[in-house]
């Protein structure tokens, strides 16, 4: 499907254009760890699409008209109306980002010995479930028949699990779209089946709606029944099957910070409002400024627009396709982001020499590109000798919304192509210091040079 950027650009930010020699020196000084490189030295920052998008003229204009009042400001009222009409829920609370509302909701709903079932709980939700004393069990589908909706939850397995633990000790969080594996969408049929199961067991059903709008577009383009329905209506239908939803508006809400909780349960809303007062702020601002709420209101509307979503999803797919043609091992099917198998891209580097990390370093040195990872690659096993046996050595590319152009994508493709062509010259890596995580680890290329001559 063809697409074009449904906007033109009137404010620009210069790219950080450094020489390869400068980048080698910078990376060396950062312990050969691209996560440690300062933003001013990164040309293309593809580490996350969360809060990194460009705002529209309408968002900036609305921010200038914000009401910064503490109680029920004009800006809050606009956001409240927008969220209610977008989701169909009766109650909403704003928050500074998604994890704040995850924390609130899970701590309110949790009871001792409870389990959260999910298609694949996100990292921060997992942490918040842990803090609330909840046990987590993922029951993802092992791929849908034509791979259109690989984010689905396995309803049959879930039923068995619910029978085992008992409905009073369970809740379900469906991540829409599922971040892992590879940013895959969830089907409407799966949402409907899941809702029927949760209602019959009387188990709370929650949506993590981080990428609800992109998911609506996938339903529109992959399920014939919805091909003529606007994404806004598809999303409304999706929401109608859930008891509660929490959203990080930093993704599909097209704003730099913000999130919300929406529910039909007045008791949950009341409890969450009280808790929120102590941790985030009063229920009509939730830690946000009036300006933030204004940009979120407009961003939520722009983010569910069909033309925008076509550009968003199809440009990501096209970028993945051109990388594949350049010889990059992109994981199929392409969903909300691009996942690259580093071990297959650099097969001459054994996994104990961290090929995905070496590829990440090569991308930074060759083109100033920063990505992220799906899991901890460097963590050693208990004996401290073998590499993390669970690691899949996957690099993750998330594209900030409305930021990079087709010209940038073609340039990044050329950088990848150059790396693949001379891959034999890329050295494996050695860990010098691993204290807590991949983000702060210190490494070096095996022969102290990333590219051999
Ligand atoms: C699926 C999912 N849920 C929750 C979150 C947390 O949102 P936030 O970063 O706004 O706290 C994220 C963030 O990336 C996410 O991808």
PDB file of C-alpha atoms in Angstrom, residues 159-329:
ATOM      1  CA  UNK A 159      -9.301 -20.675  30.524  1.00  0.00           C
ATOM      2  CA  UNK A 160      -7.300 -23.589  31.931  1.00  0.00           C
ATOM      3  CA  UNK A 161      -5.165 -21.211  34.013  1.00  0.00           C
ATOM      4  CA  UNK A 162      -8.226 -19.369  35.343  1.00  0.00           C
ATOM      5  CA  UNK A 163      -9.796 -22.687  36.395  1.00  0.00           C
ATOM      6  CA  UNK A 164      -6.547 -23.506  38.210  1.00  0.00           C
ATOM      7  CA  UNK A 165      -6.073 -20.274  40.182  1.00  0.00           C
ATOM      8  CA  UNK A 166      -9.753 -19.424  40.661  1.00  0.00           C
ATOM      9  CA  UNK A 167     -11.412 -16.262  39.342  1.00  0.00           C
ATOM     10  CA  UNK A 168     -11.169 -14.320  42.601  1.00  0.00           C
ATOM     11  CA  UNK A 169      -7.373 -14.556  42.394  1.00  0.00           C
ATOM     12  CA  UNK A 170      -6.924 -13.389  38.795  1.00  0.00           C
ATOM     13  CA  UNK A 171      -6.980 -10.387  36.493  1.00  0.00           C
ATOM     14  CA  UNK A 172      -6.078 -10.070  32.815  1.00  0.00           C
ATOM     15  CA  UNK A 173      -4.072  -7.334  31.065  1.00  0.00           C
ATOM     16  CA  UNK A 174      -4.129  -7.380  27.266  1.00  0.00           C
ATOM     17  CA  UNK A 175      -1.290  -5.332  25.747  1.00  0.00           C
ATOM     18  CA  UNK A 176      -2.655  -3.713  22.569  1.00  0.00           C
ATOM     19  CA  UNK A 177      -0.597  -3.955  20.440  1.00  0.00           C
ATOM     20  CA  UNK A 178       1.764  -6.410  22.107  1.00  0.00           C
ATOM     21  CA  UNK A 179       5.300  -4.956  22.331  1.00  0.00           C
ATOM     22  CA  UNK A 180       6.822  -8.381  22.372  1.00  0.00           C
ATOM     23  CA  UNK A 181       7.102 -10.324  20.136  1.00  0.00           C
ATOM     24  CA  UNK A 182       8.041  -7.662  17.581  1.00  0.00           C
ATOM     25  CA  UNK A 183       5.201  -5.161  18.159  1.00  0.00           C
ATOM     26  CA  UNK A 184       2.385  -7.433  16.956  1.00  0.00           C
ATOM     27  CA  UNK A 185      -1.321  -6.480  16.758  1.00  0.00           C
ATOM     28  CA  UNK A 186      -4.235  -8.127  18.538  1.00  0.00           C
ATOM     29  CA  UNK A 187      -7.389  -9.095  16.569  1.00  0.00           C
ATOM     30  CA  UNK A 188     -10.915  -7.910  17.365  1.00  0.00           C
ATOM     31  CA  UNK A 189     -12.029 -11.559  17.474  1.00  0.00           C
ATOM     32  CA  UNK A 190      -9.432 -12.291  20.168  1.00  0.00           C
ATOM     33  CA  UNK A 191     -10.552  -9.260  22.191  1.00  0.00           C
ATOM     34  CA  UNK A 192     -14.169 -10.445  21.930  1.00  0.00           C
ATOM     35  CA  UNK A 193     -13.340 -14.035  22.957  1.00  0.00           C
ATOM     36  CA  UNK A 194     -11.221 -12.784  25.838  1.00  0.00           C
ATOM     37  CA  UNK A 195     -13.992 -10.502  27.047  1.00  0.00           C
ATOM     38  CA  UNK A 196     -16.513 -13.378  26.978  1.00  0.00           C
ATOM     39  CA  UNK A 197     -14.139 -15.525  29.057  1.00  0.00           C
ATOM     40  CA  UNK A 198     -13.393 -12.783  31.587  1.00  0.00           C
ATOM     41  CA  UNK A 199     -17.109 -11.962  31.960  1.00  0.00           C
ATOM     42  CA  UNK A 200     -18.003 -15.634  32.462  1.00  0.00           C
ATOM     43  CA  UNK A 201     -15.282 -16.002  35.121  1.00  0.00           C
ATOM     44  CA  UNK A 202     -15.995 -12.510  36.528  1.00  0.00           C
ATOM     45  CA  UNK A 203     -12.337 -11.548  36.199  1.00  0.00           C
ATOM     46  CA  UNK A 204     -11.310  -7.885  35.612  1.00  0.00           C
ATOM     47  CA  UNK A 205     -10.142  -7.248  32.054  1.00  0.00           C
ATOM     48  CA  UNK A 206      -7.709  -4.371  31.510  1.00  0.00           C
ATOM     49  CA  UNK A 207      -6.288  -2.976  28.288  1.00  0.00           C
ATOM     50  CA  UNK A 208      -2.740  -1.622  28.130  1.00  0.00           C
ATOM     51  CA  UNK A 209      -3.647   0.716  25.279  1.00  0.00           C
ATOM     52  CA  UNK A 210      -0.170   2.049  24.500  1.00  0.00           C
ATOM     53  CA  UNK A 211      -0.538   1.451  20.781  1.00  0.00           C
ATOM     54  CA  UNK A 212      -4.317   1.156  20.556  1.00  0.00           C
ATOM     55  CA  UNK A 213      -4.539   3.403  17.471  1.00  0.00           C
ATOM     56  CA  UNK A 214      -1.949   1.467  15.443  1.00  0.00           C
ATOM     57  CA  UNK A 215      -3.728  -1.711  16.504  1.00  0.00           C
ATOM     58  CA  UNK A 216      -7.032  -0.282  15.174  1.00  0.00           C
ATOM     59  CA  UNK A 217      -5.327   0.398  11.826  1.00  0.00           C
ATOM     60  CA  UNK A 218      -4.023  -3.198  11.685  1.00  0.00           C
ATOM     61  CA  UNK A 219      -7.573  -4.449  12.314  1.00  0.00           C
ATOM     62  CA  UNK A 220      -8.886  -2.165   9.556  1.00  0.00           C
ATOM     63  CA  UNK A 221      -6.346  -3.403   7.024  1.00  0.00           C
ATOM     64  CA  UNK A 222      -6.180  -7.085   8.013  1.00  0.00           C
ATOM     65  CA  UNK A 223      -9.764  -7.958   8.939  1.00  0.00           C
ATOM     66  CA  UNK A 224     -12.221  -7.536   6.056  1.00  0.00           C
ATOM     67  CA  UNK A 225     -15.108  -6.918   8.402  1.00  0.00           C
ATOM     68  CA  UNK A 226     -13.580  -3.574   9.443  1.00  0.00           C
ATOM     69  CA  UNK A 227     -12.132  -2.326   6.155  1.00  0.00           C
ATOM     70  CA  UNK A 228     -14.709   0.461   5.785  1.00  0.00           C
ATOM     71  CA  UNK A 229     -14.792   1.500   9.430  1.00  0.00           C
ATOM     72  CA  UNK A 230     -12.805   4.580  10.569  1.00  0.00           C
ATOM     73  CA  UNK A 231     -10.012   3.669  13.013  1.00  0.00           C
ATOM     74  CA  UNK A 232     -11.707   5.878  15.633  1.00  0.00           C
ATOM     75  CA  UNK A 233     -14.784   3.626  15.572  1.00  0.00           C
ATOM     76  CA  UNK A 234     -12.691   0.450  15.585  1.00  0.00           C
ATOM     77  CA  UNK A 235     -10.860   1.747  18.670  1.00  0.00           C
ATOM     78  CA  UNK A 236     -14.161   2.589  20.383  1.00  0.00           C
ATOM     79  CA  UNK A 237     -15.352  -0.946  19.730  1.00  0.00           C
ATOM     80  CA  UNK A 238     -12.079  -2.377  21.080  1.00  0.00           C
ATOM     81  CA  UNK A 239     -12.408  -0.352  24.296  1.00  0.00           C
ATOM     82  CA  UNK A 240     -16.024  -1.467  24.792  1.00  0.00           C
ATOM     83  CA  UNK A 241     -14.891  -4.996  25.742  1.00  0.00           C
ATOM     84  CA  UNK A 242     -12.713  -3.894  28.690  1.00  0.00           C
ATOM     85  CA  UNK A 243     -13.395  -2.908  32.307  1.00  0.00           C
ATOM     86  CA  UNK A 244     -10.474  -0.501  32.506  1.00  0.00           C
ATOM     87  CA  UNK A 245      -7.808   0.910  30.187  1.00  0.00           C
ATOM     88  CA  UNK A 246      -4.515   2.618  30.901  1.00  0.00           C
ATOM     89  CA  UNK A 247      -2.665   4.448  28.163  1.00  0.00           C
ATOM     90  CA  UNK A 248       0.775   5.936  27.774  1.00  0.00           C
ATOM     91  CA  UNK A 249      -0.102   8.868  25.505  1.00  0.00           C
ATOM     92  CA  UNK A 250       3.601   9.236  24.644  1.00  0.00           C
ATOM     93  CA  UNK A 251       3.077   6.810  21.776  1.00  0.00           C
ATOM     94  CA  UNK A 252      -0.249   6.979  19.915  1.00  0.00           C
ATOM     95  CA  UNK A 253      -1.233  10.122  21.860  1.00  0.00           C
ATOM     96  CA  UNK A 254       1.470  12.017  19.935  1.00  0.00           C
ATOM     97  CA  UNK A 255       2.646  14.036  22.915  1.00  0.00           C
ATOM     98  CA  UNK A 256       5.991  14.255  24.664  1.00  0.00           C
ATOM     99  CA  UNK A 257       4.566  13.258  28.009  1.00  0.00           C
ATOM    100  CA  UNK A 258       1.191  12.135  29.349  1.00  0.00           C
ATOM    101  CA  UNK A 259      -1.080   9.204  30.003  1.00  0.00           C
ATOM    102  CA  UNK A 260      -4.475   8.343  31.429  1.00  0.00           C
ATOM    103  CA  UNK A 261      -6.632   5.784  33.163  1.00  0.00           C
ATOM    104  CA  UNK A 262     -10.233   5.287  32.008  1.00  0.00           C
ATOM    105  CA  UNK A 263     -12.870   3.088  33.624  1.00  0.00           C
ATOM    106  CA  UNK A 264     -16.597   2.600  34.101  1.00  0.00           C
ATOM    107  CA  UNK A 265     -16.183   1.488  37.716  1.00  0.00           C
ATOM    108  CA  UNK A 266     -16.830   4.421  40.005  1.00  0.00           C
ATOM    109  CA  UNK A 267     -15.246   2.720  43.034  1.00  0.00           C
ATOM    110  CA  UNK A 268     -11.990   2.145  41.125  1.00  0.00           C
ATOM    111  CA  UNK A 269     -12.023   5.754  39.929  1.00  0.00           C
ATOM    112  CA  UNK A 270     -12.600   7.032  43.478  1.00  0.00           C
ATOM    113  CA  UNK A 271      -9.851   4.884  44.998  1.00  0.00           C
ATOM    114  CA  UNK A 272      -7.443   5.822  42.201  1.00  0.00           C
ATOM    115  CA  UNK A 273      -8.234   9.549  42.658  1.00  0.00           C
ATOM    116  CA  UNK A 274      -7.371   9.362  46.365  1.00  0.00           C
ATOM    117  CA  UNK A 275      -4.105   7.503  45.767  1.00  0.00           C
ATOM    118  CA  UNK A 276      -3.212   9.740  42.884  1.00  0.00           C
ATOM    119  CA  UNK A 277      -3.502  12.796  45.111  1.00  0.00           C
ATOM    120  CA  UNK A 278      -0.582  11.474  47.223  1.00  0.00           C
ATOM    121  CA  UNK A 279       1.661  10.278  44.410  1.00  0.00           C
ATOM    122  CA  UNK A 280       0.905  12.213  41.201  1.00  0.00           C
ATOM    123  CA  UNK A 281      -1.338  15.163  41.964  1.00  0.00           C
ATOM    124  CA  UNK A 282      -4.994  16.143  42.209  1.00  0.00           C
ATOM    125  CA  UNK A 283      -7.341  14.146  40.000  1.00  0.00           C
ATOM    126  CA  UNK A 284      -7.825  16.977  37.509  1.00  0.00           C
ATOM    127  CA  UNK A 285      -4.151  17.316  36.587  1.00  0.00           C
ATOM    128  CA  UNK A 286      -2.407  14.079  37.683  1.00  0.00           C
ATOM    129  CA  UNK A 287       1.098  15.539  37.643  1.00  0.00           C
ATOM    130  CA  UNK A 288       0.650  17.281  34.295  1.00  0.00           C
ATOM    131  CA  UNK A 289       0.672  20.975  33.474  1.00  0.00           C
ATOM    132  CA  UNK A 290      -2.298  22.494  31.672  1.00  0.00           C
ATOM    133  CA  UNK A 291       0.013  22.741  28.632  1.00  0.00           C
ATOM    134  CA  UNK A 292       0.671  18.987  28.722  1.00  0.00           C
ATOM    135  CA  UNK A 293      -3.067  18.259  28.883  1.00  0.00           C
ATOM    136  CA  UNK A 294      -3.716  20.563  25.912  1.00  0.00           C
ATOM    137  CA  UNK A 295      -1.065  18.851  23.770  1.00  0.00           C
ATOM    138  CA  UNK A 296      -2.397  15.427  24.792  1.00  0.00           C
ATOM    139  CA  UNK A 297      -5.981  16.343  23.855  1.00  0.00           C
ATOM    140  CA  UNK A 298      -5.011  17.393  20.335  1.00  0.00           C
ATOM    141  CA  UNK A 299      -2.446  14.576  20.008  1.00  0.00           C
ATOM    142  CA  UNK A 300      -5.003  11.891  20.884  1.00  0.00           C
ATOM    143  CA  UNK A 301      -7.316  13.208  18.128  1.00  0.00           C
ATOM    144  CA  UNK A 302      -4.535  13.455  15.528  1.00  0.00           C
ATOM    145  CA  UNK A 303      -3.155  10.042  16.482  1.00  0.00           C
ATOM    146  CA  UNK A 304      -6.362   8.173  15.617  1.00  0.00           C
ATOM    147  CA  UNK A 305      -6.767   9.818  12.208  1.00  0.00           C
ATOM    148  CA  UNK A 306      -6.855   7.221   9.399  1.00  0.00           C
ATOM    149  CA  UNK A 307      -4.492   9.141   7.096  1.00  0.00           C
ATOM    150  CA  UNK A 308      -1.946   9.607   9.870  1.00  0.00           C
ATOM    151  CA  UNK A 309      -2.143   5.933  10.832  1.00  0.00           C
ATOM    152  CA  UNK A 310      -1.725   4.831   7.229  1.00  0.00           C
ATOM    153  CA  UNK A 311       1.488   6.882   7.031  1.00  0.00           C
ATOM    154  CA  UNK A 312       2.665   5.640  10.417  1.00  0.00           C
ATOM    155  CA  UNK A 313       2.138   1.911   9.880  1.00  0.00           C
ATOM    156  CA  UNK A 314       2.931   1.727   6.159  1.00  0.00           C
ATOM    157  CA  UNK A 315       6.136   3.787   6.465  1.00  0.00           C
ATOM    158  CA  UNK A 316       7.365   1.446   9.227  1.00  0.00           C
ATOM    159  CA  UNK A 317       6.556  -1.579   7.051  1.00  0.00           C
ATOM    160  CA  UNK A 318       8.242  -0.002   4.016  1.00  0.00           C
ATOM    161  CA  UNK A 319      11.352   0.789   6.057  1.00  0.00           C
ATOM    162  CA  UNK A 320      11.503  -2.828   7.239  1.00  0.00           C
ATOM    163  CA  UNK A 321      11.067  -4.076   3.669  1.00  0.00           C
ATOM    164  CA  UNK A 322      13.888  -1.951   2.278  1.00  0.00           C
ATOM    165  CA  UNK A 323      16.163  -3.115   5.102  1.00  0.00           C
ATOM    166  CA  UNK A 324      15.331  -6.732   4.201  1.00  0.00           C
ATOM    167  CA  UNK A 325      16.217  -6.052   0.569  1.00  0.00           C
ATOM    168  CA  UNK A 326      19.546  -4.654   1.778  1.00  0.00           C
ATOM    169  CA  UNK A 327      20.298  -8.040   3.407  1.00  0.00           C
ATOM    170  CA  UNK A 328      19.297  -7.170   6.988  1.00  0.00           C
ATOM    171  CA  UNK A 329      17.641  -9.978   8.986  1.00  0.00           C
TER     172      UNK A 329
END
